[in-house]
Amino acid sequence: MLPPRQGPGGQHLLLLLVLLLPSLPPTRAPVPPGPAAALLQALGLRDAPQGAPRLRPVPPVMWRLFRRRDPQETRSGSRRMSPGVTLQPCHVEELGVAGNIVRHIPDRGAPTRASDPASAVGHCPEWTVVFDLSAVEPAERPSRARLELRFAAAAAPEGGWELSVSQAGQGMGAGPGPILLRQLVPALGPPVRAELLGTAWARNASWPHSLRLALALRPRTPAACARLAEASLLLVTLDPRLCHPLARPRRDAEPVLGGGPGGACRARRLYVSFREVGWHRWVIAPRGFLANYCQGQCALPVTLSGSGGPPALNHAVLRALMHATAPGAADLPCCVPARLSPISVLFFDNSDNVVLRQYEDMVVDECGCR
């Protein structure tokens, strides 16, 4: 049965409906990221810190950790490591814990904290410290959360001091929660350190957006009260997505200069400058790194070379042989990275925290035919 013919009025109605209906947006192919965005993805960062970070000194412990992890620093002068000593992957040797991300988080409650009032003996004030943990990813596993405090006192009382740490109340006028830990402090000259992991929160608990703690430091014998000068949190976490089970130490030999297509397959020198990608304001160290790249021919007899040349891979040898006998049957092997090594980057994040992260497979040390 044929459909009924539409008159001029019906055609006009259909045209009006077509014009009034919302049109679907045209489908667009995903735009590939630019060089800076691609490098951010390689570093495991969602976005670069915006604007210039607040200028503050880098804590000495963060410098020590960076210089120990950085291959160029460990091979230079007095920082040269003992022969046969290899840094373990995803492990912070100086702190003795597993991890590949170290954050130094300052106290955010310091600017709003009033000056310590004059207190009677035995009635010393309490302080509330706040640490921003919003940058910690859910996949990160904590291995150390060390509270570091600096106090100022006129004179040390006999018997030292007693430090107590409690969960701070959230609401206005809310008092502190139950005491999480107590520890004896013999003297206030060196920084006072307290381990919070397992006390402030469990090792398998989800990360809080912020950590608020109430601190009290009381003399064990009648004496003047101390003043809290500085508070910070040293947080070490392990991100298994950025961790490899085996260490691949970097060779002392550097790649050859030049980038011409001729010659055998080998690592060519390529330096990535953080200033060129606009990261020099928030990257503390290094200023750049030798990323390198692989280039060269994989024809016979290069693919069969032994010591002194690129590593020969069985599949690559077969492809090279087939290409030599029947060029149309198989293509030549490709020159690709065969050995990679990590780098460590010390930088400010969007919360002005000093962060040390180790990134695997960032430097091409050797190339091979595959």
mmCIF file of C-alpha atoms in Angstrom:
data_model
loop_
_atom_site.group_PDB
_atom_site.id
_atom_site.type_symbol
_atom_site.label_atom_id
_atom_site.label_comp_id
_atom_site.label_asym_id
_atom_site.label_seq_id
_atom_site.Cartn_x
_atom_site.Cartn_y
_atom_site.Cartn_z
ATOM 1 C CA MET A 1 0.000 0.000 0.000
ATOM 2 C CA LEU A 2 1.463 3.325 -1.003
ATOM 3 C CA PRO A 3 1.728 6.091 1.614
ATOM 4 C CA PRO A 4 -0.581 9.047 1.159
ATOM 5 C CA ARG A 5 0.811 11.961 -0.770
ATOM 6 C CA GLN A 6 1.498 15.091 1.228
ATOM 7 C CA GLY A 7 0.212 18.387 0.106
ATOM 8 C CA PRO A 8 2.128 21.698 0.162
ATOM 9 C CA GLY A 9 1.041 22.303 3.762
ATOM 10 C CA GLY A 10 2.457 18.994 4.940
ATOM 11 C CA GLN A 11 5.798 19.685 3.212
ATOM 12 C CA HIS A 12 6.026 23.070 4.880
ATOM 13 C CA LEU A 13 5.316 21.465 8.278
ATOM 14 C CA LEU A 14 8.098 18.908 7.805
ATOM 15 C CA LEU A 15 10.532 21.637 6.804
ATOM 16 C CA LEU A 16 9.564 23.657 9.885
ATOM 17 C CA LEU A 17 10.130 20.649 12.169
ATOM 18 C CA VAL A 18 13.561 20.056 10.670
ATOM 19 C CA LEU A 19 14.531 23.659 11.300
ATOM 20 C CA LEU A 20 13.248 23.626 14.879
ATOM 21 C CA LEU A 21 14.796 20.324 15.968
ATOM 22 C CA PRO A 22 18.197 20.710 17.684
ATOM 23 C CA SER A 23 21.010 19.642 15.421
ATOM 24 C CA LEU A 24 23.578 17.169 16.715
ATOM 25 C CA PRO A 25 27.100 18.550 17.048
ATOM 26 C CA PRO A 26 29.502 17.205 14.433
ATOM 27 C CA THR A 27 31.772 14.441 15.661
ATOM 28 C CA ARG A 28 35.384 15.507 15.993
ATOM 29 C CA ALA A 29 38.441 13.344 16.204
ATOM 30 C CA PRO A 30 40.347 13.687 19.507
ATOM 31 C CA VAL A 31 43.062 16.294 19.265
ATOM 32 C CA PRO A 32 46.486 14.856 20.131
ATOM 33 C CA PRO A 33 48.177 16.605 23.062
ATOM 34 C CA GLY A 34 50.961 19.086 22.426
ATOM 35 C CA PRO A 35 54.574 18.470 23.475
ATOM 36 C CA ALA A 36 54.124 19.987 26.953
ATOM 37 C CA ALA A 37 50.878 18.074 27.592
ATOM 38 C CA ALA A 38 52.452 14.841 26.367
ATOM 39 C CA LEU A 39 55.383 15.337 28.717
ATOM 40 C CA LEU A 40 52.961 15.992 31.590
ATOM 41 C CA GLN A 41 51.237 12.703 30.828
ATOM 42 C CA ALA A 42 54.584 10.920 30.770
ATOM 43 C CA LEU A 43 55.359 12.362 34.207
ATOM 44 C CA GLY A 44 52.009 11.159 35.549
ATOM 45 C CA LEU A 45 50.673 14.682 36.233
ATOM 46 C CA ARG A 46 47.125 15.756 35.420
ATOM 47 C CA ASP A 47 48.072 19.405 34.891
ATOM 48 C CA ALA A 48 50.973 21.726 35.506
ATOM 49 C CA PRO A 49 50.935 24.002 38.563
ATOM 50 C CA GLN A 50 49.382 27.336 37.602
ATOM 51 C CA GLY A 51 51.280 30.551 38.144
ATOM 52 C CA ALA A 52 54.476 31.065 40.044
ATOM 53 C CA PRO A 53 54.788 29.105 43.300
ATOM 54 C CA ARG A 54 55.168 30.852 46.585
ATOM 55 C CA LEU A 55 58.868 31.276 47.142
ATOM 56 C CA ARG A 56 60.016 29.308 50.174
ATOM 57 C CA PRO A 57 63.213 27.452 50.938
ATOM 58 C CA VAL A 58 63.453 23.812 49.971
ATOM 59 C CA PRO A 59 63.825 21.655 53.107
ATOM 60 C CA PRO A 60 67.304 20.087 53.416
ATOM 61 C CA VAL A 61 65.831 16.590 53.644
ATOM 62 C CA MET A 62 64.267 17.015 50.196
ATOM 63 C CA TRP A 63 67.614 18.110 48.726
ATOM 64 C CA ARG A 64 69.335 15.097 50.296
ATOM 65 C CA LEU A 65 66.742 12.710 48.915
ATOM 66 C CA PHE A 66 66.954 14.230 45.435
ATOM 67 C CA ARG A 67 70.750 14.132 45.301
ATOM 68 C CA ARG A 68 70.746 10.513 46.399
ATOM 69 C CA ARG A 69 68.208 9.508 43.735
ATOM 70 C CA ASP A 70 69.588 11.602 40.860
ATOM 71 C CA PRO A 71 72.115 9.546 38.822
ATOM 72 C CA GLN A 72 74.249 12.557 37.884
ATOM 73 C CA GLU A 73 74.499 13.661 41.520
ATOM 74 C CA THR A 74 75.381 10.200 42.835
ATOM 75 C CA ARG A 75 78.255 9.902 40.351
ATOM 76 C CA SER A 76 79.771 13.322 41.098
ATOM 77 C CA GLY A 77 82.497 13.998 43.628
ATOM 78 C CA SER A 78 81.717 13.422 47.289
ATOM 79 C CA ARG A 79 78.287 12.031 46.489
ATOM 80 C CA ARG A 80 79.713 9.068 44.592
ATOM 81 C CA MET A 81 78.192 5.860 45.877
ATOM 82 C CA SER A 82 80.198 2.831 46.948
ATOM 83 C CA PRO A 83 81.009 0.304 44.194
ATOM 84 C CA GLY A 84 78.363 -2.342 43.761
ATOM 85 C CA VAL A 85 75.647 -0.301 45.545
ATOM 86 C CA THR A 86 72.479 0.060 43.501
ATOM 87 C CA LEU A 87 69.456 2.067 44.526
ATOM 88 C CA GLN A 88 66.414 -0.133 44.935
ATOM 89 C CA PRO A 89 63.436 0.746 42.769
ATOM 90 C CA CYS A 90 60.494 2.320 44.565
ATOM 91 C CA HIS A 91 62.384 2.516 47.838
ATOM 92 C CA VAL A 92 63.536 5.571 49.826
ATOM 93 C CA GLU A 93 66.804 4.367 51.327
ATOM 94 C CA GLU A 94 67.400 7.340 53.608
ATOM 95 C CA LEU A 95 64.021 6.861 55.292
ATOM 96 C CA GLY A 96 64.051 3.057 55.085
ATOM 97 C CA VAL A 97 60.574 2.689 53.560
ATOM 98 C CA ALA A 98 59.043 1.782 50.221
ATOM 99 C CA GLY A 99 57.908 4.681 48.061
ATOM 100 C CA ASN A 100 58.420 6.676 44.890
ATOM 101 C CA ILE A 101 56.728 9.967 45.900
ATOM 102 C CA VAL A 102 57.908 12.146 48.792
ATOM 103 C CA ARG A 103 55.999 15.291 49.792
ATOM 104 C CA HIS A 104 56.984 17.985 52.253
ATOM 105 C CA ILE A 105 53.663 19.573 53.281
ATOM 106 C CA PRO A 106 53.728 22.795 55.358
ATOM 107 C CA ASP A 107 51.215 23.693 58.034
ATOM 108 C CA ARG A 108 48.315 25.673 56.534
ATOM 109 C CA GLY A 109 47.040 26.748 59.929
ATOM 110 C CA ALA A 110 50.096 28.866 60.721
ATOM 111 C CA PRO A 111 48.935 32.120 59.007
ATOM 112 C CA THR A 112 45.612 32.096 60.908
ATOM 113 C CA ARG A 113 47.004 30.911 64.226
ATOM 114 C CA ALA A 114 47.153 33.648 66.844
ATOM 115 C CA SER A 115 50.311 34.277 68.796
ATOM 116 C CA ASP A 116 50.670 32.152 71.896
ATOM 117 C CA PRO A 117 49.127 33.924 74.878
ATOM 118 C CA ALA A 118 50.957 34.315 78.132
ATOM 119 C CA SER A 119 49.993 31.196 80.056
ATOM 120 C CA ALA A 120 50.306 30.260 83.647
ATOM 121 C CA VAL A 121 52.730 27.535 84.612
ATOM 122 C CA GLY A 122 51.181 24.151 83.891
ATOM 123 C CA HIS A 123 48.518 25.608 81.557
ATOM 124 C CA CYS A 124 50.352 25.794 78.255
ATOM 125 C CA PRO A 125 48.406 26.549 75.036
ATOM 126 C CA GLU A 126 47.454 24.060 72.340
ATOM 127 C CA TRP A 127 47.970 24.564 68.610
ATOM 128 C CA THR A 128 45.963 23.396 65.613
ATOM 129 C CA VAL A 129 47.942 22.398 62.522
ATOM 130 C CA VAL A 130 46.357 21.743 59.115
ATOM 131 C CA PHE A 131 47.927 19.769 56.249
ATOM 132 C CA ASP A 132 46.446 19.787 52.740
ATOM 133 C CA LEU A 133 46.383 16.224 51.337
ATOM 134 C CA SER A 134 44.171 16.902 48.312
ATOM 135 C CA ALA A 135 46.998 16.197 45.851
ATOM 136 C CA VAL A 136 47.431 12.597 47.031
ATOM 137 C CA GLU A 137 45.976 10.151 44.494
ATOM 138 C CA PRO A 138 43.674 7.340 45.701
ATOM 139 C CA ALA A 139 46.042 4.734 44.215
ATOM 140 C CA GLU A 140 48.960 5.867 46.401
ATOM 141 C CA ARG A 141 49.832 3.675 49.375
ATOM 142 C CA PRO A 142 51.301 5.444 52.414
ATOM 143 C CA SER A 143 54.530 4.150 53.904
ATOM 144 C CA ARG A 144 55.517 7.046 56.180
ATOM 145 C CA ALA A 145 53.778 10.137 57.582
ATOM 146 C CA ARG A 146 56.240 11.942 59.815
ATOM 147 C CA LEU A 147 55.193 15.015 61.743
ATOM 148 C CA GLU A 148 58.110 17.456 62.124
ATOM 149 C CA LEU A 149 57.884 20.260 64.681
ATOM 150 C CA ARG A 150 60.189 23.079 65.734
ATOM 151 C CA PHE A 151 59.664 24.759 69.089
ATOM 152 C CA ALA A 152 61.202 27.766 70.806
ATOM 153 C CA ALA A 153 61.649 27.774 74.574
ATOM 154 C CA ALA A 154 63.512 29.974 77.053
ATOM 155 C CA ALA A 155 64.918 27.127 79.123
ATOM 156 C CA ALA A 156 64.553 23.353 79.185
ATOM 157 C CA PRO A 157 62.765 22.014 82.278
ATOM 158 C CA GLU A 158 64.071 19.083 84.251
ATOM 159 C CA GLY A 159 62.671 15.852 82.854
ATOM 160 C CA GLY A 160 61.987 17.363 79.423
ATOM 161 C CA TRP A 161 58.600 17.814 77.780
ATOM 162 C CA GLU A 162 55.620 15.671 76.831
ATOM 163 C CA LEU A 163 54.092 15.983 73.362
ATOM 164 C CA SER A 164 50.489 14.918 72.788
ATOM 165 C CA VAL A 165 48.768 14.801 69.387
ATOM 166 C CA SER A 166 44.980 14.675 69.010
ATOM 167 C CA GLN A 167 42.510 14.878 66.147
ATOM 168 C CA ALA A 168 41.406 18.529 65.976
ATOM 169 C CA GLY A 169 37.718 19.419 66.048
ATOM 170 C CA GLN A 170 36.116 20.619 62.812
ATOM 171 C CA GLY A 171 33.348 22.908 64.062
ATOM 172 C CA MET A 172 33.519 26.265 65.784
ATOM 173 C CA GLY A 173 34.345 25.745 69.439
ATOM 174 C CA ALA A 174 34.724 21.995 69.005
ATOM 175 C CA GLY A 175 37.347 20.568 71.313
ATOM 176 C CA PRO A 176 40.066 18.118 70.341
ATOM 177 C CA GLY A 177 39.293 14.442 69.966
ATOM 178 C CA PRO A 178 40.957 11.540 71.773
ATOM 179 C CA ILE A 179 44.721 11.615 72.056
ATOM 180 C CA LEU A 180 46.390 9.751 69.177
ATOM 181 C CA LEU A 181 49.893 9.589 70.609
ATOM 182 C CA ARG A 182 52.081 10.770 73.473
ATOM 183 C CA GLN A 183 55.849 10.862 73.469
ATOM 184 C CA LEU A 184 58.653 12.217 75.605
ATOM 185 C CA VAL A 185 60.724 15.101 74.208
ATOM 186 C CA PRO A 186 64.080 15.400 76.044
ATOM 187 C CA ALA A 187 65.098 18.696 74.395
ATOM 188 C CA LEU A 188 63.750 21.207 71.888
ATOM 189 C CA GLY A 189 67.005 21.980 70.070
ATOM 190 C CA PRO A 190 66.622 19.421 67.249
ATOM 191 C CA PRO A 191 63.311 19.045 65.371
ATOM 192 C CA VAL A 192 60.701 16.968 67.158
ATOM 193 C CA ARG A 193 59.479 14.076 64.982
ATOM 194 C CA ALA A 194 56.429 11.854 65.486
ATOM 195 C CA GLU A 195 55.202 9.039 63.231
ATOM 196 C CA LEU A 196 51.496 9.431 62.437
ATOM 197 C CA LEU A 197 50.924 6.410 60.226
ATOM 198 C CA GLY A 198 48.951 3.904 62.232
ATOM 199 C CA THR A 199 47.893 6.539 64.777
ATOM 200 C CA ALA A 200 46.335 9.499 62.937
ATOM 201 C CA TRP A 201 44.856 7.121 60.358
ATOM 202 C CA ALA A 202 45.194 3.450 59.488
ATOM 203 C CA ARG A 203 47.528 2.265 56.750
ATOM 204 C CA ASN A 204 44.657 0.900 54.667
ATOM 205 C CA ALA A 205 42.279 3.826 55.251
ATOM 206 C CA SER A 206 41.273 6.236 52.484
ATOM 207 C CA TRP A 207 43.100 9.532 52.278
ATOM 208 C CA PRO A 208 41.445 12.507 53.982
ATOM 209 C CA HIS A 209 41.199 15.757 52.051
ATOM 210 C CA SER A 210 43.020 17.506 54.883
ATOM 211 C CA LEU A 211 44.560 16.486 58.181
ATOM 212 C CA ARG A 212 43.813 18.639 61.250
ATOM 213 C CA LEU A 213 45.739 17.928 64.436
ATOM 214 C CA ALA A 214 45.738 19.491 67.888
ATOM 215 C CA LEU A 215 49.175 19.667 69.512
ATOM 216 C CA ALA A 216 50.138 20.227 73.126
ATOM 217 C CA LEU A 217 53.644 20.420 74.591
ATOM 218 C CA ARG A 218 53.786 20.520 78.357
ATOM 219 C CA PRO A 219 56.829 20.575 80.639
ATOM 220 C CA ARG A 220 57.114 17.570 82.936
ATOM 221 C CA THR A 221 58.119 19.901 85.779
ATOM 222 C CA PRO A 222 56.905 23.480 86.411
ATOM 223 C CA ALA A 223 58.484 25.726 83.800
ATOM 224 C CA ALA A 224 57.662 28.318 81.153
ATOM 225 C CA CYS A 225 55.706 27.193 78.101
ATOM 226 C CA ALA A 226 57.270 26.653 74.694
ATOM 227 C CA ARG A 227 56.187 28.262 71.425
ATOM 228 C CA LEU A 228 55.446 26.373 68.193
ATOM 229 C CA ALA A 229 57.666 27.915 65.518
ATOM 230 C CA GLU A 230 57.099 25.571 62.538
ATOM 231 C CA ALA A 231 55.146 22.426 61.668
ATOM 232 C CA SER A 232 55.329 20.230 58.570
ATOM 233 C CA LEU A 233 54.431 16.742 57.387
ATOM 234 C CA LEU A 234 56.867 14.475 55.505
ATOM 235 C CA LEU A 235 54.662 12.080 53.549
ATOM 236 C CA VAL A 236 56.052 9.099 51.612
ATOM 237 C CA THR A 237 53.743 7.103 49.337
ATOM 238 C CA LEU A 238 54.111 4.326 46.793
ATOM 239 C CA ASP A 239 52.265 4.582 43.494
ATOM 240 C CA PRO A 240 52.425 1.078 41.974
ATOM 241 C CA ARG A 241 51.600 2.487 38.541
ATOM 242 C CA LEU A 242 54.980 4.233 38.484
ATOM 243 C CA CYS A 243 56.969 1.345 39.951
ATOM 244 C CA HIS A 244 58.944 -1.361 38.172
ATOM 245 C CA PRO A 245 60.004 -4.553 39.970
ATOM 246 C CA LEU A 246 63.581 -4.567 38.683
ATOM 247 C CA ALA A 247 66.217 -1.847 38.830
ATOM 248 C CA ARG A 248 67.934 -0.860 35.616
ATOM 249 C CA PRO A 249 70.944 1.277 36.527
ATOM 250 C CA ARG A 250 72.158 3.845 34.061
ATOM 251 C CA ARG A 251 75.396 3.261 32.209
ATOM 252 C CA ASP A 252 78.303 5.670 32.588
ATOM 253 C CA ALA A 253 78.762 5.883 28.800
ATOM 254 C CA GLU A 254 76.764 8.693 27.219
ATOM 255 C CA PRO A 255 74.986 8.486 23.854
ATOM 256 C CA VAL A 256 76.751 9.723 20.747
ATOM 257 C CA LEU A 257 76.133 13.204 19.427
ATOM 258 C CA GLY A 258 74.370 13.884 16.194
ATOM 259 C CA GLY A 259 71.006 12.935 14.858
ATOM 260 C CA GLY A 260 71.609 11.951 11.239
ATOM 261 C CA PRO A 261 69.723 8.941 9.873
ATOM 262 C CA GLY A 262 72.908 7.179 8.797
ATOM 263 C CA GLY A 263 74.987 4.804 10.860
ATOM 264 C CA ALA A 264 74.191 1.860 13.057
ATOM 265 C CA CYS A 265 71.324 1.721 15.519
ATOM 266 C CA ARG A 266 72.334 3.485 18.714
ATOM 267 C CA ALA A 267 71.192 6.024 21.298
ATOM 268 C CA ARG A 268 71.432 9.632 20.150
ATOM 269 C CA ARG A 269 71.755 12.575 22.507
ATOM 270 C CA LEU A 270 68.581 14.584 23.188
ATOM 271 C CA TYR A 271 68.391 17.061 26.086
ATOM 272 C CA VAL A 272 64.960 18.129 27.381
ATOM 273 C CA SER A 273 65.025 21.564 29.022
ATOM 274 C CA PHE A 274 62.263 22.373 31.490
ATOM 275 C CA ARG A 275 62.677 26.063 30.648
ATOM 276 C CA GLU A 276 61.811 25.407 27.010
ATOM 277 C CA VAL A 277 58.487 23.852 27.986
ATOM 278 C CA GLY A 278 57.773 26.621 30.515
ATOM 279 C CA TRP A 279 58.211 24.541 33.670
ATOM 280 C CA HIS A 280 61.240 26.306 35.137
ATOM 281 C CA ARG A 281 59.102 28.270 37.629
ATOM 282 C CA TRP A 282 57.837 25.219 39.477
ATOM 283 C CA VAL A 283 60.461 22.552 38.731
ATOM 284 C CA ILE A 284 63.201 22.981 41.347
ATOM 285 C CA ALA A 285 65.649 20.383 40.048
ATOM 286 C CA PRO A 286 66.943 19.259 37.673
ATOM 287 C CA ARG A 287 66.910 21.983 35.040
ATOM 288 C CA GLY A 288 66.504 19.293 32.414
ATOM 289 C CA PHE A 289 67.477 15.745 31.608
ATOM 290 C CA LEU A 290 68.985 13.643 28.827
ATOM 291 C CA ALA A 291 65.969 11.861 27.383
ATOM 292 C CA ASN A 292 67.843 10.625 24.272
ATOM 293 C CA TYR A 293 66.291 8.691 21.397
ATOM 294 C CA CYS A 294 67.066 5.724 19.133
ATOM 295 C CA GLN A 295 68.060 6.099 15.504
ATOM 296 C CA GLY A 296 70.084 4.137 12.974
ATOM 297 C CA GLN A 297 70.061 1.199 10.594
ATOM 298 C CA CYS A 298 69.261 -2.373 11.507
ATOM 299 C CA ALA A 299 70.486 -4.097 8.331
ATOM 300 C CA LEU A 300 73.025 -6.929 8.336
ATOM 301 C CA PRO A 301 75.668 -7.134 9.760
ATOM 302 C CA VAL A 302 74.586 -4.455 12.275
ATOM 303 C CA THR A 303 71.850 -6.678 13.705
ATOM 304 C CA LEU A 304 74.378 -9.476 14.300
ATOM 305 C CA SER A 305 76.881 -7.256 16.096
ATOM 306 C CA GLY A 306 77.977 -8.400 19.526
ATOM 307 C CA SER A 307 80.004 -6.529 22.106
ATOM 308 C CA GLY A 308 80.259 -2.837 21.407
ATOM 309 C CA GLY A 309 77.110 -2.664 19.292
ATOM 310 C CA PRO A 310 73.381 -2.759 19.829
ATOM 311 C CA PRO A 311 72.047 -5.941 21.433
ATOM 312 C CA ALA A 312 71.028 -8.560 18.885
ATOM 313 C CA LEU A 313 67.472 -9.885 19.293
ATOM 314 C CA ASN A 314 66.611 -13.237 17.745
ATOM 315 C CA HIS A 315 63.470 -12.028 15.992
ATOM 316 C CA ALA A 316 65.321 -9.018 14.598
ATOM 317 C CA VAL A 317 68.076 -11.263 13.245
ATOM 318 C CA LEU A 318 65.530 -13.440 11.415
ATOM 319 C CA ARG A 319 63.821 -10.391 9.924
ATOM 320 C CA ALA A 320 67.155 -8.983 8.767
ATOM 321 C CA LEU A 321 68.097 -12.314 7.171
ATOM 322 C CA MET A 322 64.754 -12.574 5.373
ATOM 323 C CA HIS A 323 65.052 -8.995 4.154
ATOM 324 C CA ALA A 324 68.556 -9.700 2.832
ATOM 325 C CA THR A 325 67.438 -12.772 0.884
ATOM 326 C CA ALA A 326 63.949 -11.586 -0.125
ATOM 327 C CA PRO A 327 63.510 -7.819 0.407
ATOM 328 C CA GLY A 328 59.786 -7.951 -0.317
ATOM 329 C CA ALA A 329 59.066 -10.694 2.205
ATOM 330 C CA ALA A 330 59.839 -8.726 5.377
ATOM 331 C CA ASP A 331 60.811 -5.215 6.392
ATOM 332 C CA LEU A 332 64.002 -4.399 8.237
ATOM 333 C CA PRO A 333 63.875 -4.368 12.041
ATOM 334 C CA CYS A 334 63.309 -1.042 13.779
ATOM 335 C CA CYS A 335 65.759 0.742 16.053
ATOM 336 C CA VAL A 336 64.003 0.976 19.441
ATOM 337 C CA PRO A 337 64.979 1.485 23.116
ATOM 338 C CA ALA A 338 66.418 -1.671 24.672
ATOM 339 C CA ARG A 339 67.417 -0.214 28.046
ATOM 340 C CA LEU A 340 65.823 2.658 29.958
ATOM 341 C CA SER A 341 66.521 4.335 33.286
ATOM 342 C CA PRO A 342 64.552 6.603 35.650
ATOM 343 C CA ILE A 343 64.849 10.249 36.616
ATOM 344 C CA SER A 344 63.894 12.099 39.793
ATOM 345 C CA VAL A 345 62.171 15.495 39.707
ATOM 346 C CA LEU A 346 61.902 17.933 42.611
ATOM 347 C CA PHE A 347 59.090 20.457 42.127
ATOM 348 C CA PHE A 348 56.332 22.588 43.667
ATOM 349 C CA ASP A 349 52.781 21.323 43.208
ATOM 350 C CA ASN A 350 49.606 23.438 43.037
ATOM 351 C CA SER A 351 49.461 23.552 46.849
ATOM 352 C CA ASP A 352 53.066 24.849 47.106
ATOM 353 C CA ASN A 353 54.187 21.537 48.571
ATOM 354 C CA VAL A 354 57.718 20.401 47.747
ATOM 355 C CA VAL A 355 57.396 17.041 45.977
ATOM 356 C CA LEU A 356 60.030 14.522 44.942
ATOM 357 C CA ARG A 357 58.877 11.939 42.396
ATOM 358 C CA GLN A 358 60.774 9.226 40.585
ATOM 359 C CA TYR A 359 59.706 8.365 37.057
ATOM 360 C CA GLU A 360 60.690 5.108 35.397
ATOM 361 C CA ASP A 361 61.735 4.669 31.745
ATOM 362 C CA MET A 362 62.458 8.340 31.080
ATOM 363 C CA VAL A 363 66.024 8.074 29.719
ATOM 364 C CA VAL A 364 67.108 5.908 26.776
ATOM 365 C CA ASP A 365 70.441 4.283 27.631
ATOM 366 C CA GLU A 366 70.734 1.607 24.952
ATOM 367 C CA CYS A 367 69.011 0.875 21.673
ATOM 368 C CA GLY A 368 68.459 -2.360 19.827
ATOM 369 C CA CYS A 369 66.922 -3.758 16.686
ATOM 370 C CA ARG A 370 63.454 -5.243 17.005
#
